[in-house]
Coordinates of C-alpha atoms and ligand atoms in Angstrom, one line a residue:
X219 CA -7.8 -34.0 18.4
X220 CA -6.9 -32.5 14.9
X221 CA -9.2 -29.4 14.6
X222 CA -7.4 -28.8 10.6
X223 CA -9.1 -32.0 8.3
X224 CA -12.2 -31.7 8.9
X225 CA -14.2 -28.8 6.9
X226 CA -17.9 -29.1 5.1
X227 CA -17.8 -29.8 1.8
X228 CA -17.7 -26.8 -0.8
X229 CA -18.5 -26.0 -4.3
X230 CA -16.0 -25.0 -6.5
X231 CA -17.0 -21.7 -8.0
X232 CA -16.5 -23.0 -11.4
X233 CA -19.8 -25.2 -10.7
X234 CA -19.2 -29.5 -11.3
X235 CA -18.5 -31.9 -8.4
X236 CA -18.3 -30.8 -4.5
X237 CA -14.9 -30.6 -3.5
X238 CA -14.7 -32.3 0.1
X239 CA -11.4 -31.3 1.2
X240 CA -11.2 -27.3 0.1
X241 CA -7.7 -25.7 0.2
X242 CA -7.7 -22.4 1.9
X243 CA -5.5 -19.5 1.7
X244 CA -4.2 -18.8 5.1
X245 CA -6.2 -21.2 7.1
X246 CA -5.7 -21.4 11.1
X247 CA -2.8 -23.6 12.3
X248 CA -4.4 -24.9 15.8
X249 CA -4.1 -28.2 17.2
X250 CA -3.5 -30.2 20.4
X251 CA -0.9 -27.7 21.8
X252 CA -3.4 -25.1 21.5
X253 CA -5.8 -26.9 23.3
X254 CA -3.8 -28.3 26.3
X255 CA -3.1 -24.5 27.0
X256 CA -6.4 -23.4 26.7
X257 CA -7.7 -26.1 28.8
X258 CA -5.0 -25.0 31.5
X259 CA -6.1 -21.2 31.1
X260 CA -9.5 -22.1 31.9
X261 CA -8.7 -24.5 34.8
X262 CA -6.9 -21.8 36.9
X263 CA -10.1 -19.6 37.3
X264 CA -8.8 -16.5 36.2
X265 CA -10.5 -14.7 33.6
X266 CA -9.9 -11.3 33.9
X267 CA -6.7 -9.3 32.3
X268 CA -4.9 -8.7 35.0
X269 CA -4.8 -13.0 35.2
X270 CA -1.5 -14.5 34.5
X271 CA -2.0 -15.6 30.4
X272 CA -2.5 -12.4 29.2
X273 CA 1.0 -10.5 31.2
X274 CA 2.9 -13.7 30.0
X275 CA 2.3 -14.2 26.7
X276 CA 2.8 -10.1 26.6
X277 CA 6.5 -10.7 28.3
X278 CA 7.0 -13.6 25.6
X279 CA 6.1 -12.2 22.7
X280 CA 8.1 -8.9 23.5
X281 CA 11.3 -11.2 24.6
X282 CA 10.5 -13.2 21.0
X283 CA 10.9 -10.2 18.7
X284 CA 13.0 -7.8 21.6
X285 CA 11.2 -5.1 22.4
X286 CA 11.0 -3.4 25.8
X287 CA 6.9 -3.2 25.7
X288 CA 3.8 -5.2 24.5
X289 CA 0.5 -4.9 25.0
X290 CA -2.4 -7.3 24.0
X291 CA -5.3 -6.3 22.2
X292 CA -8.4 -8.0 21.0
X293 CA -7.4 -7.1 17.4
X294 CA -4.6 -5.8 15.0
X295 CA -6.9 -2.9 13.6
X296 CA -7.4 -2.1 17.5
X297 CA -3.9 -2.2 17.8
X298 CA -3.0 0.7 15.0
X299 CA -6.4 2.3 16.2
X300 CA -4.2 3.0 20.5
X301 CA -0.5 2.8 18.2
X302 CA -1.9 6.2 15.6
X303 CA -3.1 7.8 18.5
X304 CA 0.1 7.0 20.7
X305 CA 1.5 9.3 18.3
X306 CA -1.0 12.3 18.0
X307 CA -2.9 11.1 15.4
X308 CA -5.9 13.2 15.3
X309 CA -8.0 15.7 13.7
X310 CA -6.0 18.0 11.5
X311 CA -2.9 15.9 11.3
X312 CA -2.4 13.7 8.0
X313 CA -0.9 10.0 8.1
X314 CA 1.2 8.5 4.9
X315 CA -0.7 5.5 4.4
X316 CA 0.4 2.0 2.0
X317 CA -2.2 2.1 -1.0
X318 CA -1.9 -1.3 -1.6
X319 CA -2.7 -2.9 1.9
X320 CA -5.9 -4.6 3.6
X321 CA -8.6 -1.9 4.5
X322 CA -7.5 -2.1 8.6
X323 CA -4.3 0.4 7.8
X324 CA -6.1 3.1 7.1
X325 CA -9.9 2.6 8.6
X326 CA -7.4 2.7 11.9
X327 CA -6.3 6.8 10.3
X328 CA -9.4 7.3 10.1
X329 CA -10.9 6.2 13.4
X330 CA -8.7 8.9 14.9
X331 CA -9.8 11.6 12.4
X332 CA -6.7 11.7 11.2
X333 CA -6.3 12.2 7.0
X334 CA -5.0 9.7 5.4
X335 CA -2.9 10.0 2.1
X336 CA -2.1 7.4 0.0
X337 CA 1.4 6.7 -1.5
X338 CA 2.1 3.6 -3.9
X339 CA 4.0 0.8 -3.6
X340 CA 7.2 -0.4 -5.1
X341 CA 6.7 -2.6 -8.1
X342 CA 8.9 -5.0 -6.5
X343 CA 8.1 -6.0 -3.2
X344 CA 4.8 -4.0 -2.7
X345 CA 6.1 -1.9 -0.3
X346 CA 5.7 1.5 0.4
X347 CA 7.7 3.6 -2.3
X348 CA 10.4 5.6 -0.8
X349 CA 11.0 7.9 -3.4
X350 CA 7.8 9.0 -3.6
X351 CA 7.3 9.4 0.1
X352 CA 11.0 11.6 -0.1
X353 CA 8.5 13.8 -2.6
X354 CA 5.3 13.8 -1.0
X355 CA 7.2 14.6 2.6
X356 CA 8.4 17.8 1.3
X357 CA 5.0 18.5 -0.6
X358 CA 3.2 18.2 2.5
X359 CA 5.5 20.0 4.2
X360 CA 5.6 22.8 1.8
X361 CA 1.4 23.3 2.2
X362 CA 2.2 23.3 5.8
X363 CA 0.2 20.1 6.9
X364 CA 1.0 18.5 10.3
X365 CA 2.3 14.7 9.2
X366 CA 1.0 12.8 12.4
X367 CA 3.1 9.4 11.1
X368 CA 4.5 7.6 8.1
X369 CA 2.5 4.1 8.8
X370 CA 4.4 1.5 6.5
X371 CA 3.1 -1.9 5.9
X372 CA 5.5 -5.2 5.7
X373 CA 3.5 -6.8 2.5
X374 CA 3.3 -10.6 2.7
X375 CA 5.9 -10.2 5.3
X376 CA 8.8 -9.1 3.8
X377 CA 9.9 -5.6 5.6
X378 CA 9.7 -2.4 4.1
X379 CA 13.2 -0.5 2.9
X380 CA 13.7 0.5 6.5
X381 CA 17.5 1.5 5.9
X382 CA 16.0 4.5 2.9
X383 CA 13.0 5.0 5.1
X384 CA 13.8 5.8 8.7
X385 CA 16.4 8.3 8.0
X386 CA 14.4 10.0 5.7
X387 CA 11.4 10.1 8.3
X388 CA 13.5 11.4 10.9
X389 CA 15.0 14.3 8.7
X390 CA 11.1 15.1 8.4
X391 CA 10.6 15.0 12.1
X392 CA 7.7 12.5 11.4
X393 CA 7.7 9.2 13.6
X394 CA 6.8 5.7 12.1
X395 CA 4.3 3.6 13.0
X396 CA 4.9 0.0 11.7
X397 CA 2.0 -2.3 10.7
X398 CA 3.6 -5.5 11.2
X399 CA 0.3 -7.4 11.2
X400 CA 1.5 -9.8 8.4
X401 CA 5.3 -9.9 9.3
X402 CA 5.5 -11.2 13.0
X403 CA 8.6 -13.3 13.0
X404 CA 10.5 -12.0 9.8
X405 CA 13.7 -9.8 9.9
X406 CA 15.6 -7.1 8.3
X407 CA 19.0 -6.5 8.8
X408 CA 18.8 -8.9 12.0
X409 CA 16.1 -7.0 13.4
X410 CA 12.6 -8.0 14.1
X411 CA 9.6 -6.8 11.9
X412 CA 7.0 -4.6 14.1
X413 CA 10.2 -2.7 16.3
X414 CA 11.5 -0.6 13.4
X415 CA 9.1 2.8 14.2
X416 CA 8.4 4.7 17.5
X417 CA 5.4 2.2 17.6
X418 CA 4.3 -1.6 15.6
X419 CA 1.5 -3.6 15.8
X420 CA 0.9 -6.8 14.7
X421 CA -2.2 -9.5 14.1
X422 CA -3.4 -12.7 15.2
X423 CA -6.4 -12.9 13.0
X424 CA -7.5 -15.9 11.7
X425 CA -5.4 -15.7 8.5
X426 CA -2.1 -14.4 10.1
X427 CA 0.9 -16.2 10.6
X428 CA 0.3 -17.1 14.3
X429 CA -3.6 -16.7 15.6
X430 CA -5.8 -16.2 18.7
X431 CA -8.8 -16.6 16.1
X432 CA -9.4 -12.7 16.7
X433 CA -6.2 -10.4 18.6
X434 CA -3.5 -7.8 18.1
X435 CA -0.7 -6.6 19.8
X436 CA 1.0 -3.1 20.2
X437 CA 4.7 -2.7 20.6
X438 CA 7.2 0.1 21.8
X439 CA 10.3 0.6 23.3
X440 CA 8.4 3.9 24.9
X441 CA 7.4 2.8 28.8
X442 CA 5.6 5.6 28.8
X443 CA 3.3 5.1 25.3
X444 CA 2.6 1.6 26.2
X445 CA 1.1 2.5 29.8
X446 CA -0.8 5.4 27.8
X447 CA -2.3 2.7 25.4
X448 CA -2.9 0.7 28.1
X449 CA -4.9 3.2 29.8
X450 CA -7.2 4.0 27.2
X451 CA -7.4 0.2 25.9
X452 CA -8.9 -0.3 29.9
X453 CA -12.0 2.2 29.3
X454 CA -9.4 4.9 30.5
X455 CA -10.1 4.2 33.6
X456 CA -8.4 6.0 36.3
X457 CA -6.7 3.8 38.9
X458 CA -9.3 4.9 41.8
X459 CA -11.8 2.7 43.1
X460 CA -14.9 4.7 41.8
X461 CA -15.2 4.6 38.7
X462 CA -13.2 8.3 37.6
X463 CA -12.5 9.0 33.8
X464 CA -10.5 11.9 32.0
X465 CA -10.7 10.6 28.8
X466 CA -13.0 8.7 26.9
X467 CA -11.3 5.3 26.5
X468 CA -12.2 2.2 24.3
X469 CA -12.8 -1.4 25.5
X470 CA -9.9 -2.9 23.9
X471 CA -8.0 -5.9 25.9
X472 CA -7.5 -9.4 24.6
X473 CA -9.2 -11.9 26.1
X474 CA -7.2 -13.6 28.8
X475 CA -8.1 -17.4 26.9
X476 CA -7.1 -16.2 23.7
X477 CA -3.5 -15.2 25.4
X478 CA -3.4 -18.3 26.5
X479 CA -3.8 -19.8 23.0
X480 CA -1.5 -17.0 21.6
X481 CA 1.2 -18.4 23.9
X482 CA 0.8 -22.0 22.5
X483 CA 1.3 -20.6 19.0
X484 CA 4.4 -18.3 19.8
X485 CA 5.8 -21.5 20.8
X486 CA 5.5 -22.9 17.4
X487 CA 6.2 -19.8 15.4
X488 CA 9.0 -21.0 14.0
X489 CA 7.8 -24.1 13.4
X490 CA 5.0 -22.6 11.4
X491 CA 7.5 -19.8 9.3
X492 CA 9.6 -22.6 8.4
X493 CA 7.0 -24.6 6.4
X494 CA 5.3 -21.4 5.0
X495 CA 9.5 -20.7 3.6
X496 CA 9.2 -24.1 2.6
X497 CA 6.1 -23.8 0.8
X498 CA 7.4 -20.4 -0.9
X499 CA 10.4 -21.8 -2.2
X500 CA 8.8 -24.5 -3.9
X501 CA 6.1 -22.1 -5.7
X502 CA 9.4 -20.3 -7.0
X503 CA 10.9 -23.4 -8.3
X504 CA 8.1 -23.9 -10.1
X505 CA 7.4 -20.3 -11.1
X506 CA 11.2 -19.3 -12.3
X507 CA 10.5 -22.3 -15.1
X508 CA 7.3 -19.7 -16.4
X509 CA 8.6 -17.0 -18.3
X510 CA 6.3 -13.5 -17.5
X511 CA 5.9 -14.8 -14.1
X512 CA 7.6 -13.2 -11.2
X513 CA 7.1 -14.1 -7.0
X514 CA 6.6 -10.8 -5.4
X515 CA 9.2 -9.7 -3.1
X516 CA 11.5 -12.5 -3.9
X517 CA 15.1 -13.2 -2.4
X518 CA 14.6 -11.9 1.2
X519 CA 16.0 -14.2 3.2
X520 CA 14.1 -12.4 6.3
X521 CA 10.7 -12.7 5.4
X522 CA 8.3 -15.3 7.4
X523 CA 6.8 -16.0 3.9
X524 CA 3.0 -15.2 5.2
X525 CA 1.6 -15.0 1.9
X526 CA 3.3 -15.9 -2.0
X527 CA 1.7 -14.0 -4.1
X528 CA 2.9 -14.6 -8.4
X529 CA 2.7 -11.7 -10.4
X530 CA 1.5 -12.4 -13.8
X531 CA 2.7 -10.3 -17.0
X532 CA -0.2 -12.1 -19.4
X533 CA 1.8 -9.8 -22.6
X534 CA 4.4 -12.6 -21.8
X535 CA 2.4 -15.7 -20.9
X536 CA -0.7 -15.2 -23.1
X537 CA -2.5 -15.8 -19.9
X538 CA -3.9 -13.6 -16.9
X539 CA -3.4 -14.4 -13.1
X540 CA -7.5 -14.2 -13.0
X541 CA -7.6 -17.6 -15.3
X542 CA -5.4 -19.7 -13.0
X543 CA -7.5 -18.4 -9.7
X544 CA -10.6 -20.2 -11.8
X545 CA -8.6 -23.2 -12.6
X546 CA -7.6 -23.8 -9.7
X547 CA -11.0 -23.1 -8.0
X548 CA -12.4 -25.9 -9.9
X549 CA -10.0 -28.1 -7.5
X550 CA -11.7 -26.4 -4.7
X551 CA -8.1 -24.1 -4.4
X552 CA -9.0 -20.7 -2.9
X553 CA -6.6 -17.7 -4.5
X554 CA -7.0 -14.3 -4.3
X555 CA -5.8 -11.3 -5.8
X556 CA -4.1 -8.9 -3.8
X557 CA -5.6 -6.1 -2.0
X558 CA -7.6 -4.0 -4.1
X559 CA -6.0 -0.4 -3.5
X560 CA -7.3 2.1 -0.9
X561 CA -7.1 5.0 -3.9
X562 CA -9.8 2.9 -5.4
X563 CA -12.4 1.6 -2.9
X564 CA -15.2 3.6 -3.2
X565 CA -14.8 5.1 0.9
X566 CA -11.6 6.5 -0.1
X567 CA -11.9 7.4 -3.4
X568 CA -11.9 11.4 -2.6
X569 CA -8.6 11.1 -0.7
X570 CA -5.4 12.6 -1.8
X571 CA -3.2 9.9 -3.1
X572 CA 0.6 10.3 -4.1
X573 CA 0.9 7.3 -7.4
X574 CA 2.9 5.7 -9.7
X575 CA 0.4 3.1 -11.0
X576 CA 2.2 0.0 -9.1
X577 CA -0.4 -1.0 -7.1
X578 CA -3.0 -0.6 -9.7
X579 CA -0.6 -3.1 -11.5
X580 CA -0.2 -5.4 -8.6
X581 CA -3.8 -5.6 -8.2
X582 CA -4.7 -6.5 -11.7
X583 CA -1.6 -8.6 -12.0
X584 CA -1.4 -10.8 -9.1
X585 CA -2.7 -13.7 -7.2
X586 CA -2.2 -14.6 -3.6
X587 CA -1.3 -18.6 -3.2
X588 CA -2.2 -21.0 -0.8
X589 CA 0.4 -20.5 1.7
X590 CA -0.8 -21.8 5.2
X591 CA 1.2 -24.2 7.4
X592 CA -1.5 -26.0 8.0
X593 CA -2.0 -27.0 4.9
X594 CA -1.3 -30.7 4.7
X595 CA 1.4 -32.7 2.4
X596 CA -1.8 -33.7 0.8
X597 CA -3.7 -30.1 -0.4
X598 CA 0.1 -28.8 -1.1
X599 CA 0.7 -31.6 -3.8
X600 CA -3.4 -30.5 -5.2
X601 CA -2.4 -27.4 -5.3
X602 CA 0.5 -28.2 -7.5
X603 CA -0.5 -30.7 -9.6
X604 CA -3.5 -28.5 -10.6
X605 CA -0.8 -25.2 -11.4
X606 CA 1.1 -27.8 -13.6
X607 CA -1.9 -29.0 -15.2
X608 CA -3.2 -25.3 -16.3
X609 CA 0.3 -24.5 -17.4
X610 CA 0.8 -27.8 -19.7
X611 CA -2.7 -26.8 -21.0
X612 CA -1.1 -23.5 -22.0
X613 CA 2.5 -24.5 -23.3
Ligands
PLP903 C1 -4.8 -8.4 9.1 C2 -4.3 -7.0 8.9 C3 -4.8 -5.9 9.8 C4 -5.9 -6.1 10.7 O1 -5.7 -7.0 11.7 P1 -7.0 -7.5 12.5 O2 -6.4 -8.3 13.6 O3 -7.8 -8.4 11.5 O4 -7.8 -6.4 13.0 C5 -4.2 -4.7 9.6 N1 -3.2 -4.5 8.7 C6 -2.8 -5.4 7.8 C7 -1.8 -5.1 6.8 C8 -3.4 -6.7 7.9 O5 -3.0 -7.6 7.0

């Protein structure tokens, strides 16, 4: 059964002709595997956590990126929610939050009532900018506010500058929580993305690399922080048969099915990376021949490639990133921009922010590719013919 070909038709926002067979960004990358282990996970009658599927695809997913500790969660933002508080997140404590990231990173700060503060992003990679966190550390510091965490986020999955980073965190005395939720699978230095703070998390939403259609996962080397997490993912329920609670706990778990679907993914992980890297590499072939035009975060040879995202300079091409999301819509090609910064969404907007401009940049720059691996041989070669198309109309 092939779950990925068969979609409703949509219309292309442009107007004209349905489009029956729409590309998608990041669609879901499920298929027979997935099924045969779901099918098992139902067929041995155990629905509860403490079933197998959920402990072994926890055991195989720390083994796959080697950490001591994982913990499964019914969602990435759940994740940073148990990994923020792991760290004493909380009222009167600030976190150093990624302004250019999805909305998740810092709802999660605030869930905790936790403040966050928002630092910009290399113009580079989109990563969090360490110069300005060396700056904004001391300023904090110097107005005597309790730093709960530095959270960085791996944009598009390529890892933040963890070699600048960590050792100027630790000077500061303020631990790192990692928000890996686009960058299972890549590397820096060797090392897996999600293991480089006290604390990582990462996603298996629908769009992410791997998915359980809805899931998260928390990450330590710290026995002791994973059981807490645990605890207070489980309704904080003490381990007494009546019912006895210290602390008010949330209801948290991933579903023991969706493990078992996680499991089937993990096992084609690899599998999945590879074509995304495939898929990037051919967008920069075509990209380095289009002067003005950059990939972000280029030339890391450890990233899993979740998203390529092309950074327009429209001085130099005479044309904006926004133009070749609507030509390519009209072939029924979903792009997007990146994310629009947390500085500027309205919920935020009264938060202290530490910025450069980059992500403002990045935002109005940018667009975000199709870059699934389930996208098939067919969609990729739309997708391309319709960018060479728009760019012959422009030469
Ligand atoms: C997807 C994402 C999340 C949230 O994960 P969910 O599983 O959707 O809750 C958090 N942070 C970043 C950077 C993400 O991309």
């Amino acid at each position: 059964m092939d779950l990925i070909h068969h979609r409703p038709p949509v219309a292309p926002r442009s107007g004209g002709p349905a489009v029956t067979d729409p590309v998608f960004l990041s669609p879901p990358d499920i298929g027979e595997l997935e099924e045969s282990y779901l099918l098992r996970a139902i067929r041995g009658g155990r629905f509860d956590p403490d079933g197998p599927e959920l402990g072994a695809f926890e055991r195989e997913l720390a083994a796959r990126v080697e950490v001591g500790y994982a913990l499964g969660l019914s969602s990435g933002t759940a994740a940073l929610h148990l990994a923020l508080l792991a760290v004493g997140a909380g009222p009167g404590t600030v976190v150093v939050v990624p302004t250019l990231t999805f909305a998740a990173t810092a709802n999660a700060v605030t869930y905790t009532g936790a403040e966050p503060v928002f630092l910009d992003c290399e113009a580079s990679t989109g990563n969090l900018d360490v110069d300005l966190l060396s700056d904004l550390l001391g300023r904090l510091a110097d107005a005597g506010r309790r730093v709960a965490a530095v959270l960085t986020v791996d944009i598009n999955g390529r890892c933040a500058d963890y070699d600048r980073l960590l050792p100027l965190c630790a000077a500061a005395g303020v631990p790192v929580v990692e928000d890996a939720a686009q960058a299972l699978g890549s590397t820096y230095r060797g090392r897996c993305a999600g293991t480089f703070g006290r604390v990582g998390i990462y996603s298996f939403s629908h769009n992410k690399i791997m998915t359980t259609t809805g899931g998260g996962m928390v990450v330590s080397d710290d026995p002791a922080l994973i059981a807490r997490a645990r605890h207070l993912a489980t309704q904080a329920r003490e381990p007494v048969p009546h019912y006895e609670h210290r602390d008010v706990g949330y209801n948290y778990r991933l579903s023991t099915l969706l493990a078992a679907l996680g499991r089937a993914q993990l096992t084609r992980l690899d599998t999945m990376i590879a074509r995304r890297r495939a898929l990037r590499e051919r967008y920069e072939r075509l990209f380095a021949t289009v002067p003005g035009t950059r990939i972000l975060g280029t030339g890391d040879p450890g990233s899993n490639c979740w998203l390529t995202s092309v950074v327009v300079d429209p001085e130099r091409t005479g044309w904006q990133a926004s133009r070749l999301a609507e030509h390519l819509a009209g072939h029924g090609v979903e792009c997007r921009p990146m994310w629009k910064p947390m500085h500027r969404q309205p919920v935020y907007a009264d938060r202290q922010a530490a910025l450069t401009g980059a992500a403002d940049l990045l935002f109005a720059t940018s667009l975000s590719l199709p870059s699934g691996s389930a996208l098939t041989d067919d969609q990729v070669e739309r997708v391309f013919a319709g960018i060479t198309e728009f760019l012959a109309e422009r030469r």
